[in-house]
Amino acid sequence: MKTAKKMGIKTVAVYSTADETARHVRMADEAVCVGPPPSAQSYLDIEAIIGAMKQTGAQAVHPGYGFLSENAQFCKRLQEEGLTFIGPDPFAIKAMGDKIESKKLAEDAKVNIIPGHMGLIETPEDAVEIAKSVGYPVMIKASAGGGGKGMRIAWNDEQTVEGE
């Protein structure tokens, strides 16, 4: 918001009822309440955010971090409404949210990537064979979502199978 203000761009904050006195609300030129404290009923409510934009005449949204910042559907809905998402397009958001797809895109673009498996692993035995071919230690992670949760390191076959 500081940068927008320096550039002479008016700002609008959205907030839940729990955040009425939050710093971003106080800093903005305008603020619109988008719902009650549960994020699913406020900050994650795409239609409420779009409604706030229409109410204030906002032309663009910077999604910040978390919430809708990595939501391709939100970005697409904004495009459908003729509004601007300050960030990547829906294709990029979707592709980067899927670790296998993002790795394939990077490889196709000739970006150096960490060795690993480029597909789904069906069984623990398959995981062991792949780990042996890559070389221990290996990091095991779900291919989509999780925000870094669920990543684990395996130093040997037993840890690969057991998930410890």
Short mmCIF file of N, CA and C in Angstrom, two decimals, residues 5-142:
data_model
loop_
_atom_site.label_atom_id
_atom_site.label_comp_id
_atom_site.label_asym_id
_atom_site.label_seq_id
_atom_site.Cartn_x
_atom_site.Cartn_y
_atom_site.Cartn_z
N LYS A 5 0.47 4.29 -2.69
CA LYS A 5 0.25 5.67 -2.25
C LYS A 5 1.32 6.60 -2.83
N LYS A 6 2.58 6.15 -2.83
CA LYS A 6 3.66 6.96 -3.39
C LYS A 6 3.44 7.22 -4.87
N MET A 7 2.79 6.26 -5.53
CA MET A 7 2.53 6.39 -6.97
C MET A 7 1.21 7.12 -7.25
N GLY A 8 0.53 7.55 -6.20
CA GLY A 8 -0.73 8.26 -6.38
C GLY A 8 -1.91 7.34 -6.70
N ILE A 9 -1.77 6.06 -6.40
CA ILE A 9 -2.83 5.09 -6.66
C ILE A 9 -3.65 4.92 -5.39
N LYS A 10 -4.95 5.13 -5.51
CA LYS A 10 -5.83 4.96 -4.35
C LYS A 10 -5.93 3.47 -4.01
N THR A 11 -6.03 3.18 -2.72
CA THR A 11 -6.05 1.79 -2.27
C THR A 11 -7.35 1.46 -1.56
N VAL A 12 -7.73 0.18 -1.67
CA VAL A 12 -8.92 -0.33 -1.01
C VAL A 12 -8.50 -1.59 -0.27
N ALA A 13 -8.83 -1.67 0.98
CA ALA A 13 -8.56 -2.88 1.76
C ALA A 13 -9.85 -3.64 1.97
N VAL A 14 -9.75 -4.96 1.98
CA VAL A 14 -10.88 -5.78 2.39
C VAL A 14 -10.51 -6.38 3.74
N TYR A 15 -11.54 -6.63 4.54
CA TYR A 15 -11.27 -7.15 5.88
C TYR A 15 -12.46 -7.95 6.38
N SER A 16 -12.16 -8.84 7.32
CA SER A 16 -13.24 -9.54 8.01
C SER A 16 -13.60 -8.71 9.24
N THR A 17 -14.73 -9.00 9.85
CA THR A 17 -15.14 -8.22 11.02
C THR A 17 -14.11 -8.29 12.15
N ALA A 18 -13.34 -9.37 12.19
CA ALA A 18 -12.31 -9.50 13.23
C ALA A 18 -11.13 -8.56 12.99
N ASP A 19 -10.96 -8.11 11.75
CA ASP A 19 -9.79 -7.30 11.39
C ASP A 19 -10.11 -5.83 11.13
N GLU A 20 -11.22 -5.39 11.65
CA GLU A 20 -11.70 -4.02 11.39
C GLU A 20 -10.67 -2.95 11.73
N THR A 21 -9.83 -3.20 12.74
CA THR A 21 -8.84 -2.20 13.14
C THR A 21 -7.42 -2.57 12.70
N ALA A 22 -7.31 -3.51 11.81
CA ALA A 22 -5.99 -3.96 11.35
C ALA A 22 -5.25 -2.85 10.60
N ARG A 23 -3.96 -2.96 10.56
CA ARG A 23 -3.11 -1.93 9.95
C ARG A 23 -3.47 -1.68 8.49
N HIS A 24 -3.66 -2.76 7.72
CA HIS A 24 -3.94 -2.56 6.29
C HIS A 24 -5.26 -1.82 6.09
N VAL A 25 -6.21 -2.00 6.99
CA VAL A 25 -7.50 -1.31 6.91
C VAL A 25 -7.30 0.18 7.20
N ARG A 26 -6.50 0.48 8.20
CA ARG A 26 -6.23 1.88 8.56
C ARG A 26 -5.42 2.60 7.47
N MET A 27 -4.54 1.86 6.79
CA MET A 27 -3.68 2.48 5.77
C MET A 27 -4.42 2.80 4.47
N ALA A 28 -5.44 2.04 4.16
CA ALA A 28 -6.11 2.17 2.88
C ALA A 28 -6.95 3.44 2.78
N ASP A 29 -7.14 3.91 1.56
CA ASP A 29 -8.02 5.05 1.32
C ASP A 29 -9.48 4.67 1.58
N GLU A 30 -9.84 3.43 1.26
CA GLU A 30 -11.17 2.90 1.51
C GLU A 30 -11.02 1.49 2.05
N ALA A 31 -12.02 1.03 2.77
CA ALA A 31 -12.01 -0.34 3.28
C ALA A 31 -13.43 -0.90 3.21
N VAL A 32 -13.50 -2.19 2.87
CA VAL A 32 -14.80 -2.86 2.74
C VAL A 32 -14.76 -4.16 3.53
N CYS A 33 -15.74 -4.34 4.38
CA CYS A 33 -15.86 -5.58 5.13
C CYS A 33 -16.43 -6.64 4.18
N VAL A 34 -15.76 -7.79 4.12
CA VAL A 34 -16.20 -8.86 3.21
C VAL A 34 -16.78 -10.06 3.96
N GLY A 35 -16.95 -9.95 5.27
CA GLY A 35 -17.59 -11.05 5.98
C GLY A 35 -17.07 -11.27 7.38
N PRO A 36 -17.57 -12.33 8.00
CA PRO A 36 -17.18 -12.67 9.38
C PRO A 36 -15.78 -13.30 9.43
N PRO A 37 -15.26 -13.51 10.63
CA PRO A 37 -13.89 -14.01 10.80
C PRO A 37 -13.50 -15.30 10.06
N PRO A 38 -14.34 -16.31 9.97
CA PRO A 38 -13.85 -17.50 9.24
C PRO A 38 -13.43 -17.12 7.82
N SER A 39 -12.21 -17.43 7.46
CA SER A 39 -11.68 -16.99 6.16
C SER A 39 -12.52 -17.49 4.99
N ALA A 40 -13.13 -18.66 5.11
CA ALA A 40 -13.98 -19.17 4.03
C ALA A 40 -15.18 -18.26 3.80
N GLN A 41 -15.55 -17.48 4.81
CA GLN A 41 -16.70 -16.58 4.70
C GLN A 41 -16.28 -15.13 4.46
N SER A 42 -14.99 -14.90 4.26
CA SER A 42 -14.53 -13.52 4.05
C SER A 42 -13.40 -13.49 3.02
N TYR A 43 -12.19 -13.68 3.47
CA TYR A 43 -11.03 -13.52 2.59
C TYR A 43 -10.97 -14.53 1.45
N LEU A 44 -11.61 -15.67 1.59
CA LEU A 44 -11.63 -16.67 0.52
C LEU A 44 -12.91 -16.62 -0.30
N ASP A 45 -13.78 -15.69 -0.01
CA ASP A 45 -15.05 -15.55 -0.73
C ASP A 45 -14.82 -14.69 -1.97
N ILE A 46 -14.61 -15.37 -3.09
CA ILE A 46 -14.29 -14.69 -4.35
C ILE A 46 -15.36 -13.66 -4.72
N GLU A 47 -16.61 -14.03 -4.60
CA GLU A 47 -17.68 -13.10 -4.97
C GLU A 47 -17.72 -11.88 -4.06
N ALA A 48 -17.38 -12.06 -2.78
CA ALA A 48 -17.34 -10.92 -1.86
C ALA A 48 -16.21 -9.96 -2.24
N ILE A 49 -15.08 -10.51 -2.63
CA ILE A 49 -13.94 -9.67 -3.04
C ILE A 49 -14.31 -8.90 -4.31
N ILE A 50 -14.88 -9.60 -5.28
CA ILE A 50 -15.29 -8.93 -6.52
C ILE A 50 -16.36 -7.88 -6.22
N GLY A 51 -17.28 -8.19 -5.33
CA GLY A 51 -18.30 -7.22 -4.94
C GLY A 51 -17.69 -5.97 -4.34
N ALA A 52 -16.67 -6.14 -3.50
CA ALA A 52 -15.98 -4.99 -2.90
C ALA A 52 -15.30 -4.15 -3.98
N MET A 53 -14.74 -4.82 -4.97
CA MET A 53 -14.08 -4.10 -6.07
C MET A 53 -15.10 -3.28 -6.85
N LYS A 54 -16.23 -3.89 -7.15
CA LYS A 54 -17.28 -3.18 -7.90
C LYS A 54 -17.84 -2.02 -7.09
N GLN A 55 -18.03 -2.25 -5.79
CA GLN A 55 -18.57 -1.21 -4.90
C GLN A 55 -17.68 0.02 -4.87
N THR A 56 -16.37 -0.20 -4.89
CA THR A 56 -15.42 0.91 -4.76
C THR A 56 -14.86 1.41 -6.09
N GLY A 57 -15.14 0.68 -7.15
CA GLY A 57 -14.59 1.06 -8.45
C GLY A 57 -13.14 0.63 -8.63
N ALA A 58 -12.67 -0.26 -7.78
CA ALA A 58 -11.30 -0.76 -7.90
C ALA A 58 -11.13 -1.48 -9.24
N GLN A 59 -9.99 -1.29 -9.85
CA GLN A 59 -9.73 -1.89 -11.15
C GLN A 59 -8.79 -3.09 -11.07
N ALA A 60 -8.07 -3.21 -9.97
CA ALA A 60 -7.08 -4.27 -9.85
C ALA A 60 -7.00 -4.74 -8.40
N VAL A 61 -6.52 -5.95 -8.23
CA VAL A 61 -6.34 -6.48 -6.89
C VAL A 61 -4.94 -7.08 -6.77
N HIS A 62 -4.27 -6.71 -5.69
CA HIS A 62 -3.02 -7.37 -5.32
C HIS A 62 -3.42 -8.33 -4.20
N PRO A 63 -3.32 -9.64 -4.46
CA PRO A 63 -3.86 -10.59 -3.49
C PRO A 63 -3.03 -10.81 -2.23
N GLY A 64 -1.89 -10.16 -2.13
CA GLY A 64 -1.07 -10.37 -0.95
C GLY A 64 -0.47 -11.76 -0.94
N TYR A 65 -0.43 -12.38 0.22
CA TYR A 65 0.16 -13.70 0.38
C TYR A 65 -0.87 -14.63 0.99
N GLY A 66 -0.91 -15.85 0.52
CA GLY A 66 -1.88 -16.80 1.03
C GLY A 66 -3.26 -16.50 0.49
N PHE A 67 -4.27 -16.95 1.18
CA PHE A 67 -5.67 -16.78 0.79
C PHE A 67 -5.85 -17.03 -0.70
N LEU A 68 -6.17 -16.01 -1.48
CA LEU A 68 -6.47 -16.20 -2.90
C LEU A 68 -5.28 -15.92 -3.82
N SER A 69 -4.10 -15.70 -3.26
CA SER A 69 -2.94 -15.33 -4.09
C SER A 69 -2.49 -16.44 -5.03
N GLU A 70 -2.82 -17.67 -4.71
CA GLU A 70 -2.43 -18.79 -5.57
C GLU A 70 -3.65 -19.55 -6.06
N ASN A 71 -4.74 -18.84 -6.25
CA ASN A 71 -5.99 -19.45 -6.66
C ASN A 71 -6.28 -19.07 -8.11
N ALA A 72 -6.08 -20.03 -9.02
CA ALA A 72 -6.27 -19.78 -10.45
C ALA A 72 -7.72 -19.40 -10.76
N GLN A 73 -8.66 -19.99 -10.04
CA GLN A 73 -10.08 -19.68 -10.28
C GLN A 73 -10.38 -18.22 -9.95
N PHE A 74 -9.78 -17.70 -8.88
CA PHE A 74 -9.96 -16.29 -8.52
C PHE A 74 -9.45 -15.40 -9.64
N CYS A 75 -8.27 -15.70 -10.12
CA CYS A 75 -7.67 -14.92 -11.20
C CYS A 75 -8.55 -14.97 -12.44
N LYS A 76 -9.07 -16.13 -12.75
CA LYS A 76 -9.94 -16.29 -13.92
C LYS A 76 -11.23 -15.49 -13.75
N ARG A 77 -11.83 -15.53 -12.56
CA ARG A 77 -13.06 -14.77 -12.31
C ARG A 77 -12.82 -13.27 -12.47
N LEU A 78 -11.67 -12.81 -12.00
CA LEU A 78 -11.36 -11.39 -12.18
C LEU A 78 -11.29 -11.04 -13.66
N GLN A 79 -10.63 -11.89 -14.44
CA GLN A 79 -10.54 -11.65 -15.88
C GLN A 79 -11.93 -11.60 -16.50
N GLU A 80 -12.80 -12.51 -16.10
CA GLU A 80 -14.17 -12.54 -16.63
C GLU A 80 -14.92 -11.25 -16.32
N GLU A 81 -14.57 -10.61 -15.21
CA GLU A 81 -15.22 -9.36 -14.80
C GLU A 81 -14.52 -8.13 -15.35
N GLY A 82 -13.43 -8.34 -16.12
CA GLY A 82 -12.68 -7.22 -16.66
C GLY A 82 -11.80 -6.54 -15.63
N LEU A 83 -11.48 -7.27 -14.55
CA LEU A 83 -10.65 -6.74 -13.49
C LEU A 83 -9.24 -7.33 -13.59
N THR A 84 -8.27 -6.66 -13.03
CA THR A 84 -6.87 -7.07 -13.15
C THR A 84 -6.38 -7.74 -11.87
N PHE A 85 -5.73 -8.87 -12.05
CA PHE A 85 -5.06 -9.59 -10.96
C PHE A 85 -3.59 -9.21 -11.05
N ILE A 86 -3.07 -8.61 -10.01
CA ILE A 86 -1.65 -8.25 -10.02
C ILE A 86 -0.86 -9.47 -9.57
N GLY A 87 -0.38 -10.20 -10.54
CA GLY A 87 0.32 -11.45 -10.29
C GLY A 87 0.28 -12.31 -11.54
N PRO A 88 0.62 -13.57 -11.40
CA PRO A 88 0.66 -14.46 -12.56
C PRO A 88 -0.74 -14.75 -13.11
N ASP A 89 -0.79 -15.20 -14.36
CA ASP A 89 -2.08 -15.55 -14.96
C ASP A 89 -2.55 -16.92 -14.46
N PRO A 90 -3.81 -17.27 -14.74
CA PRO A 90 -4.34 -18.55 -14.23
C PRO A 90 -3.51 -19.77 -14.64
N PHE A 91 -3.01 -19.79 -15.87
CA PHE A 91 -2.19 -20.92 -16.31
C PHE A 91 -0.97 -21.08 -15.43
N ALA A 92 -0.27 -19.99 -15.18
CA ALA A 92 0.94 -20.06 -14.37
C ALA A 92 0.63 -20.47 -12.93
N ILE A 93 -0.44 -19.93 -12.37
CA ILE A 93 -0.82 -20.29 -11.00
C ILE A 93 -1.10 -21.78 -10.91
N LYS A 94 -1.89 -22.27 -11.86
CA LYS A 94 -2.25 -23.69 -11.85
C LYS A 94 -1.01 -24.56 -12.06
N ALA A 95 -0.18 -24.19 -13.02
CA ALA A 95 1.01 -24.99 -13.31
C ALA A 95 1.98 -25.02 -12.13
N MET A 96 2.16 -23.89 -11.46
CA MET A 96 3.11 -23.85 -10.35
C MET A 96 2.55 -24.51 -9.10
N GLY A 97 1.25 -24.69 -9.04
CA GLY A 97 0.63 -25.38 -7.91
C GLY A 97 0.78 -26.88 -7.98
N ASP A 98 1.11 -27.39 -9.14
CA ASP A 98 1.30 -28.82 -9.34
C ASP A 98 2.79 -29.07 -9.54
N LYS A 99 3.42 -29.73 -8.58
CA LYS A 99 4.88 -29.87 -8.61
C LYS A 99 5.39 -30.65 -9.82
N ILE A 100 4.63 -31.63 -10.26
CA ILE A 100 5.05 -32.40 -11.44
C ILE A 100 4.96 -31.52 -12.68
N GLU A 101 3.84 -30.83 -12.83
CA GLU A 101 3.65 -29.97 -14.00
C GLU A 101 4.68 -28.84 -14.02
N SER A 102 4.94 -28.23 -12.87
CA SER A 102 5.91 -27.13 -12.83
C SER A 102 7.32 -27.62 -13.16
N LYS A 103 7.63 -28.81 -12.72
CA LYS A 103 8.95 -29.36 -13.02
C LYS A 103 9.09 -29.66 -14.51
N LYS A 104 8.03 -30.17 -15.12
CA LYS A 104 8.04 -30.42 -16.57
C LYS A 104 8.20 -29.12 -17.34
N LEU A 105 7.49 -28.08 -16.92
CA LEU A 105 7.60 -26.78 -17.58
C LEU A 105 9.02 -26.23 -17.47
N ALA A 106 9.60 -26.34 -16.29
CA ALA A 106 10.97 -25.86 -16.09
C ALA A 106 11.94 -26.65 -16.97
N GLU A 107 11.76 -27.95 -17.02
CA GLU A 107 12.63 -28.79 -17.85
C GLU A 107 12.49 -28.41 -19.33
N ASP A 108 11.26 -28.22 -19.79
CA ASP A 108 11.02 -27.83 -21.18
C ASP A 108 11.66 -26.48 -21.50
N ALA A 109 11.74 -25.60 -20.50
CA ALA A 109 12.34 -24.28 -20.68
C ALA A 109 13.85 -24.31 -20.50
N LYS A 110 14.40 -25.51 -20.33
CA LYS A 110 15.86 -25.71 -20.17
C LYS A 110 16.39 -25.10 -18.88
N VAL A 111 15.55 -25.05 -17.86
CA VAL A 111 15.97 -24.59 -16.54
C VAL A 111 16.54 -25.80 -15.80
N ASN A 112 17.65 -25.60 -15.11
CA ASN A 112 18.22 -26.70 -14.34
C ASN A 112 17.24 -27.11 -13.24
N ILE A 113 17.01 -28.40 -13.13
CA ILE A 113 16.10 -28.91 -12.12
C ILE A 113 16.80 -29.97 -11.29
N ILE A 114 16.30 -30.17 -10.09
CA ILE A 114 16.84 -31.20 -9.21
C ILE A 114 16.39 -32.55 -9.73
N PRO A 115 17.28 -33.52 -9.79
CA PRO A 115 16.87 -34.85 -10.28
C PRO A 115 15.74 -35.43 -9.43
N GLY A 116 14.89 -36.14 -10.08
CA GLY A 116 13.78 -36.76 -9.36
C GLY A 116 12.85 -37.46 -10.31
N HIS A 117 11.74 -37.87 -9.80
CA HIS A 117 10.75 -38.60 -10.59
C HIS A 117 9.70 -37.63 -11.10
N MET A 118 9.30 -37.77 -12.35
CA MET A 118 8.38 -36.83 -12.98
C MET A 118 6.95 -37.35 -13.08
N GLY A 119 6.59 -38.30 -12.27
CA GLY A 119 5.23 -38.83 -12.35
C GLY A 119 4.74 -39.29 -10.99
N LEU A 120 3.56 -39.87 -11.00
CA LEU A 120 3.01 -40.40 -9.76
C LEU A 120 3.72 -41.69 -9.37
N ILE A 121 3.90 -41.89 -8.11
CA ILE A 121 4.50 -43.11 -7.59
C ILE A 121 3.38 -43.92 -6.96
N GLU A 122 3.15 -45.10 -7.49
CA GLU A 122 1.98 -45.90 -7.10
C GLU A 122 2.17 -46.70 -5.81
N THR A 123 3.37 -47.24 -5.61
CA THR A 123 3.58 -48.12 -4.45
C THR A 123 4.87 -47.77 -3.72
N PRO A 124 4.98 -48.20 -2.47
CA PRO A 124 6.24 -47.98 -1.73
C PRO A 124 7.43 -48.64 -2.43
N GLU A 125 7.18 -49.80 -3.04
CA GLU A 125 8.27 -50.48 -3.75
C GLU A 125 8.76 -49.65 -4.94
N ASP A 126 7.82 -49.02 -5.64
CA ASP A 126 8.21 -48.13 -6.74
C ASP A 126 9.03 -46.96 -6.20
N ALA A 127 8.63 -46.44 -5.04
CA ALA A 127 9.35 -45.32 -4.43
C ALA A 127 10.79 -45.71 -4.12
N VAL A 128 10.99 -46.92 -3.62
CA VAL A 128 12.34 -47.40 -3.31
C VAL A 128 13.18 -47.49 -4.58
N GLU A 129 12.63 -48.06 -5.63
CA GLU A 129 13.37 -48.18 -6.89
C GLU A 129 13.76 -46.82 -7.45
N ILE A 130 12.84 -45.89 -7.39
CA ILE A 130 13.12 -44.54 -7.88
C ILE A 130 14.18 -43.88 -7.01
N ALA A 131 14.05 -44.01 -5.69
CA ALA A 131 15.03 -43.42 -4.77
C ALA A 131 16.42 -43.98 -5.03
N LYS A 132 16.51 -45.29 -5.27
CA LYS A 132 17.81 -45.90 -5.56
C LYS A 132 18.40 -45.34 -6.85
N SER A 133 17.54 -45.10 -7.85
CA SER A 133 18.05 -44.59 -9.12
C SER A 133 18.49 -43.14 -9.02
N VAL A 134 17.82 -42.37 -8.16
CA VAL A 134 18.18 -40.97 -7.96
C VAL A 134 19.38 -40.88 -7.02
N GLY A 135 19.37 -41.70 -6.00
CA GLY A 135 20.43 -41.70 -4.99
C GLY A 135 19.97 -41.05 -3.71
N TYR A 136 20.23 -41.72 -2.59
CA TYR A 136 19.86 -41.19 -1.28
C TYR A 136 20.80 -40.09 -0.86
N PRO A 137 20.33 -39.15 -0.03
CA PRO A 137 18.98 -39.02 0.51
C PRO A 137 18.03 -38.47 -0.55
N VAL A 138 16.74 -38.71 -0.37
CA VAL A 138 15.71 -38.17 -1.25
C VAL A 138 14.68 -37.43 -0.42
N MET A 139 14.02 -36.46 -1.04
CA MET A 139 12.91 -35.78 -0.40
C MET A 139 11.64 -36.34 -1.03
N ILE A 140 10.70 -36.68 -0.18
CA ILE A 140 9.43 -37.20 -0.65
C ILE A 140 8.37 -36.15 -0.33
N LYS A 141 7.59 -35.81 -1.36
CA LYS A 141 6.60 -34.75 -1.21
C LYS A 141 5.42 -35.03 -2.10
N ALA A 142 4.25 -34.63 -1.63
CA ALA A 142 3.06 -34.70 -2.47
C ALA A 142 3.26 -33.79 -3.68
#
